[in-house]
């Protein structure tokens, strides 16, 4: 989890009365809400509202977001050219599911308009990798500014509204995670601080910096997603009515260009790129870096068969040394059990190179991923044969 943070007005002791100015509102106190993970067992924050966060005027069904999984008759590699997806909808309802299993769904979103209603994912953390535009994520924790190449980590049950500086250029990859998304424990020392050898530091994680307390006694709707079910809640007041909070549970950003690649004399295995971890998959960042410096080093990866893992790469920026034919926003899926590796010619071509400018996000899942019908529409069916001379 990101480091402890506090913003705004909080009382000296938790679960004691936080009194507001005489006559300001209701009962003369701010209303405490404890937001937690894993029941009450893991990271939490304590939030103080102007009004109780529990006042609901209406609960209505709002439809379902079913994922149309393709029943594929053969095991094969996929190359999804996701820039050919049409722009549609907003950052929530413009999402197109591409790859899924019981733990995680990968969505692409190419929005054509700003987010309409407030939205909350009740059962999954969301990691949104953004490029093409910056913007702001508004939550009860305050305003979180994001910029291109940020991962925005949004804990489950965070109600949010995303604004984009340039919606017509925004490209979002949404990693919807059933398990909790965390910083890999191996990067932490026993005191909970990031180790000196970790590929990033506490300063690279950015939480909300500005609290904008919305004091509005008016009906506000929030669409809540739990699994495929959508429910529309009409609240009696705006939920971003927070005067202060502290804790270790809040949305935060980490920029891929702040990743400090670990390089070696010869090829380093993929885990050195690891950025986030869950019980069911990992997220890695392939960031611009120096290439291997042994005089006879092979500077692109070896062929391998992804034993017990399905490997997804989302190509973001730069030239990808080991691949041919991929373009910005391409997604490849290399499933378990069949080898993939550098494309023909790339080993020799990489000999004179001293560094790579590639930027890619990798998601390695421990259970098989299934492409959706939407994925097949942007798939290049010749990709499995692309390793032939
Ligand atoms: Fe691989």
XYZ file of C-alpha atoms and ligand atoms in Angstrom:
390
model
C 0.000 0.000 0.000
C 1.155 3.589 -0.498
C 2.593 5.502 2.478
C 0.503 7.034 5.253
C -1.059 10.324 4.201
C -3.266 12.951 5.842
C -5.214 15.868 4.417
C -7.499 18.478 5.950
C -8.980 18.548 9.418
C -8.884 15.453 11.645
C -9.191 15.123 15.449
C -6.156 14.176 17.563
C -7.591 10.741 18.430
C -9.460 8.366 16.115
C -13.099 7.637 16.883
C -13.450 10.638 19.117
C -15.828 13.505 18.413
C -14.597 15.816 15.656
C -16.626 18.922 16.466
C -17.441 21.476 13.811
C -18.060 25.184 14.199
C -21.105 25.817 16.411
C -24.299 25.821 14.341
C -22.514 24.705 11.177
C -24.417 21.523 10.486
C -26.682 18.913 12.029
C -25.353 17.525 15.273
C -22.273 19.708 15.541
C -19.822 16.972 14.645
C -18.242 15.670 11.480
C -19.210 12.102 10.589
C -16.494 9.490 10.694
C -16.237 6.761 8.059
C -13.625 4.009 8.220
C -12.737 2.634 4.774
C -10.878 -0.657 4.909
C -9.454 -3.552 2.906
C -9.703 -7.296 3.606
C -12.483 -6.791 6.105
C -10.782 -4.816 8.861
C -7.440 -6.590 8.527
C -5.379 -4.523 6.126
C -4.809 -0.919 5.052
C -7.509 1.587 5.990
C -8.265 5.278 6.124
C -10.470 7.322 8.440
C -12.550 9.985 6.753
C -14.639 12.848 8.213
C -17.792 13.904 6.345
C -20.056 16.935 6.669
C -23.033 14.583 6.520
C -23.453 10.854 7.193
C -22.347 8.865 4.106
C -25.268 6.467 4.562
C -28.255 8.594 3.469
C -29.785 6.896 0.423
C -32.975 8.122 -1.253
C -33.353 5.508 -4.001
C -31.883 2.182 -5.101
C -32.531 1.099 -8.685
C -31.189 -1.578 -11.001
C -29.014 -0.075 -13.728
C -28.471 -3.075 -15.995
C -25.594 -5.476 -16.394
C -22.184 -5.321 -18.047
C -21.925 -8.895 -19.276
C -18.625 -9.962 -20.822
C -19.052 -11.879 -24.058
C -16.263 -14.470 -23.843
C -15.222 -16.095 -27.129
C -15.172 -19.861 -27.119
C -11.901 -20.395 -28.949
C -11.341 -23.874 -30.389
C -7.518 -23.609 -30.457
C -4.739 -22.437 -28.151
C -2.883 -19.617 -29.876
C -1.186 -16.262 -29.615
C -3.207 -13.077 -30.160
C -2.303 -9.616 -31.391
C -5.055 -7.100 -30.706
C -4.715 -3.788 -32.527
C -6.707 -1.736 -30.088
C -6.238 1.644 -31.766
C -8.820 0.402 -34.262
C -11.484 0.309 -31.533
C -13.902 3.186 -32.184
C -14.072 6.033 -29.692
C -17.224 5.642 -27.647
C -18.878 6.579 -24.402
C -17.196 7.982 -21.341
C -14.268 6.678 -19.234
C -16.636 4.212 -17.527
C -19.249 3.109 -20.039
C -16.968 3.369 -23.072
C -14.891 0.447 -21.783
C -14.453 -2.597 -24.000
C -13.489 -5.874 -22.284
C -10.770 -7.739 -24.179
C -9.259 -10.418 -21.946
C -10.738 -11.936 -18.824
C -10.610 -14.673 -16.231
C -12.137 -15.111 -12.769
C -9.511 -12.797 -11.222
C -8.996 -9.965 -13.653
C -10.491 -8.294 -16.702
C -8.501 -6.080 -19.053
C -10.544 -3.348 -20.684
C -9.571 -0.701 -23.205
C -11.306 2.621 -23.252
C -11.099 5.271 -25.953
C -13.645 7.740 -24.563
C -15.370 10.356 -26.652
C -16.740 12.396 -23.760
C -16.027 13.116 -20.072
C -17.391 10.887 -17.332
C -21.071 11.467 -16.656
C -22.254 10.020 -13.360
C -20.188 9.202 -10.311
C -18.995 5.580 -10.368
C -17.846 3.080 -7.785
C -16.495 -0.438 -8.218
C -17.656 -2.355 -5.155
C -15.773 -5.592 -5.736
C -12.573 -4.842 -7.624
C -9.563 -2.570 -7.480
C -8.967 -0.717 -10.724
C -5.559 0.119 -12.112
C -5.975 2.546 -15.000
C -2.928 3.084 -17.188
C -3.389 6.325 -19.087
C -1.671 7.870 -22.076
C -2.636 10.478 -24.644
C -4.063 12.800 -21.994
C -3.710 13.803 -18.392
C -6.584 14.711 -16.160
C -7.969 14.643 -12.652
C -9.582 11.939 -10.560
C -12.088 13.396 -8.111
C -12.904 11.337 -5.024
C -13.839 12.020 -1.408
C -10.063 11.916 -0.706
C -9.608 15.059 -2.807
C -8.306 15.861 -6.257
C -5.742 13.483 -7.737
C -3.984 14.940 -10.750
C -2.712 12.387 -13.272
C -0.492 12.712 -16.310
C 0.286 10.567 -19.358
C 1.968 7.218 -18.569
C 0.532 7.170 -15.039
C -0.863 4.099 -13.404
C -3.874 5.312 -11.398
C -4.556 2.813 -8.623
C -8.138 3.093 -7.367
C -9.035 0.922 -4.367
C -12.399 -0.821 -4.505
C -15.326 1.156 -3.056
C -13.776 4.489 -4.056
C -16.482 6.620 -5.656
C -14.887 8.633 -8.427
C -15.299 10.959 -11.350
C -12.564 11.270 -13.944
C -11.965 14.386 -15.998
C -9.610 14.346 -18.986
C -7.601 17.286 -20.319
C -7.991 15.960 -23.849
C -10.740 13.318 -24.060
C -10.390 12.952 -27.833
C -6.801 11.678 -27.398
C -7.121 9.742 -24.157
C -6.134 6.068 -24.188
C -6.983 4.008 -21.111
C -6.073 0.449 -20.207
C -8.191 -0.658 -17.259
C -7.016 -3.604 -15.172
C -10.001 -4.620 -13.047
C -8.672 -6.779 -10.248
C -10.626 -9.040 -7.929
C -7.647 -9.434 -5.579
C -6.133 -6.435 -3.790
C -3.465 -4.598 -5.803
C -0.367 -4.001 -3.724
C 3.276 -3.043 -3.873
C 5.300 -6.291 -4.056
C 6.179 -7.238 -0.460
C 9.719 -8.176 -1.569
C 10.362 -4.474 -2.263
C 9.653 -3.580 1.383
C 12.050 -3.842 4.306
C 10.773 -5.234 7.638
C 9.910 -1.675 8.671
C 7.529 -1.292 5.724
C 9.719 1.179 3.831
C 10.709 0.599 0.214
C 14.124 -1.047 0.100
C 17.081 0.826 -1.377
C 17.235 -1.695 -4.237
C 13.536 -1.414 -5.153
C 12.809 0.090 -8.589
C 10.963 3.050 -7.057
C 10.711 5.075 -3.879
C 7.915 6.501 -1.719
C 8.369 9.881 -3.445
C 7.231 8.290 -6.719
C 3.742 7.568 -5.364
C 1.362 10.494 -5.501
C -1.879 10.706 -3.554
C -4.507 13.444 -3.596
C -2.940 16.790 -2.709
C -5.958 19.044 -2.534
C -9.170 18.461 -0.641
C -12.204 20.013 -2.290
C -15.051 19.655 0.190
C -18.378 19.617 -1.662
C -21.095 20.939 0.663
C -24.201 20.112 -1.349
C -27.490 18.860 0.124
C -28.879 17.642 -3.169
C -29.650 14.329 -4.849
C -26.554 12.793 -6.448
C -26.491 9.490 -8.326
C -23.680 6.942 -8.166
C -23.509 3.878 -10.414
C -22.147 0.972 -8.399
C -20.634 -2.049 -10.160
C -20.385 -5.359 -8.362
C -19.255 -8.002 -10.799
C -21.450 -7.613 -13.866
C -24.356 -6.016 -11.982
C -24.926 -2.261 -12.017
C -27.009 -0.426 -9.436
C -27.869 3.246 -9.364
C -27.913 4.815 -5.884
C -29.399 8.229 -5.368
C -27.683 9.797 -2.360
C -29.242 12.628 -0.352
C -26.047 14.701 -0.496
C -22.788 14.839 -2.409
C -20.377 12.117 -1.204
C -17.272 14.296 -1.661
C -18.148 16.261 1.500
C -14.976 15.346 3.364
C -13.175 17.868 5.610
C -10.210 15.629 6.420
C -8.846 12.089 6.365
C -5.772 10.081 7.134
C -4.543 6.562 6.502
C -2.996 4.280 3.942
C -5.975 3.589 1.706
C -6.547 6.145 -1.046
C -6.232 6.410 -4.820
C -2.718 7.182 -6.002
C -0.599 7.454 -9.123
C 2.737 6.055 -10.150
C 4.274 7.188 -13.437
C 5.888 4.538 -15.628
C 8.739 6.960 -16.388
C 9.571 7.006 -12.656
C 10.250 3.261 -12.742
C 13.996 2.702 -12.188
C 14.842 -0.270 -14.410
C 17.212 -2.865 -13.012
C 19.697 -3.692 -15.778
C 22.401 -6.321 -16.045
C 25.481 -7.555 -17.845
C 23.289 -10.242 -19.421
C 19.522 -10.504 -19.828
C 17.527 -10.053 -16.620
C 14.297 -12.078 -16.247
C 10.858 -10.406 -16.364
C 10.329 -10.199 -12.554
C 12.832 -7.301 -12.401
C 10.176 -5.212 -14.174
C 7.522 -5.961 -11.561
C 5.584 -2.913 -10.438
C 2.422 -4.200 -8.692
C 1.352 -7.526 -7.303
C -1.853 -9.393 -6.532
C -2.543 -12.970 -5.490
C -3.586 -13.792 -9.062
C -1.402 -11.716 -11.395
C 1.446 -9.219 -11.537
C 1.812 -5.919 -13.377
C 5.249 -5.085 -14.805
C 6.670 -1.984 -16.486
C 9.069 -2.335 -19.402
C 10.607 1.124 -19.197
C 13.340 2.762 -21.299
C 16.654 1.329 -20.100
C 20.242 0.468 -20.894
C 20.621 -2.870 -22.638
C 22.826 -5.738 -21.443
C 26.545 -4.877 -21.625
C 28.377 -8.207 -21.841
C 30.341 -7.944 -25.144
C 28.446 -10.951 -26.528
C 25.123 -10.356 -24.778
C 21.955 -11.259 -26.663
C 20.041 -8.053 -26.068
C 16.511 -9.301 -26.660
C 14.780 -11.912 -24.459
C 15.029 -15.659 -24.953
C 12.152 -17.742 -26.289
C 10.020 -19.164 -23.507
C 6.726 -20.946 -22.923
C 5.130 -19.032 -20.021
C 4.891 -22.018 -17.757
C 1.858 -21.504 -15.503
C 1.268 -17.924 -16.657
C -0.521 -16.088 -19.452
C 1.421 -13.046 -20.600
C -0.173 -9.843 -21.841
C 1.848 -6.945 -23.180
C 0.367 -3.524 -23.850
C 2.741 -1.576 -26.088
C 2.671 2.094 -25.204
C 5.584 4.019 -26.695
C 8.874 3.609 -28.517
C 10.254 0.806 -30.651
C 9.910 -2.670 -29.234
C 13.205 -4.403 -30.022
C 12.037 -8.010 -29.903
C 8.754 -7.597 -31.797
C 7.806 -6.795 -35.354
C 4.417 -5.522 -36.420
C 3.274 -4.203 -33.069
C 2.056 -0.627 -32.925
C 1.035 1.865 -30.255
C -1.744 0.335 -28.110
C -1.226 -3.153 -29.518
C -1.943 -5.910 -27.024
C -0.338 -9.326 -27.387
C -1.462 -12.370 -25.452
C 1.063 -15.168 -25.251
C -0.743 -17.967 -23.421
C 0.847 -20.745 -21.430
C 2.316 -23.787 -23.033
C 3.435 -22.498 -26.422
C 6.754 -20.770 -27.001
C 7.184 -17.186 -28.107
C 10.301 -15.078 -28.330
C 12.127 -12.515 -30.384
C 10.966 -12.166 -33.948
C 13.379 -13.182 -36.726
C 16.132 -10.645 -37.312
C 15.688 -8.837 -34.016
C 18.630 -10.574 -32.281
C 21.103 -9.393 -34.928
C 19.425 -5.983 -35.247
C 19.820 -5.362 -31.529
C 23.625 -6.012 -31.506
C 24.755 -2.377 -31.907
C 22.051 -1.003 -29.620
C 23.022 0.300 -26.179
C 19.578 1.187 -24.875
C 15.884 0.767 -25.628
C 13.213 3.450 -25.606
C 10.348 0.946 -25.344
C 7.578 1.485 -22.817
C 5.120 -1.351 -22.253
C 2.852 -2.626 -19.517
C 2.833 -6.362 -18.866
C 0.128 -8.291 -17.031
C 1.051 -11.887 -16.186
C -1.876 -13.913 -14.896
C -1.588 -17.214 -13.070
C -4.884 -18.528 -14.483
C -5.631 -18.630 -18.230
C -7.092 -15.553 -19.867
C -9.943 -15.753 -22.344
C -10.359 -13.333 -25.254
C -13.763 -11.731 -25.708
C -15.781 -11.401 -28.897
C -14.736 -7.727 -28.951
C -11.074 -8.801 -28.853
C -11.466 -11.077 -31.869
C -12.740 -8.120 -33.913
C -9.353 -6.366 -33.589
C -7.161 -9.494 -33.644
C -4.563 -10.152 -36.331
C -5.134 -13.877 -37.040
C -1.756 -14.189 -38.802
C 0.149 -13.320 -35.609
C 0.771 -16.956 -34.538
C 2.776 -17.407 -37.790
C 4.805 -14.209 -37.452
C 7.927 -16.001 -36.232
C 8.478 -17.672 -39.620
C 11.320 -16.130 -41.628
Fe 7.344 -13.381 -22.870
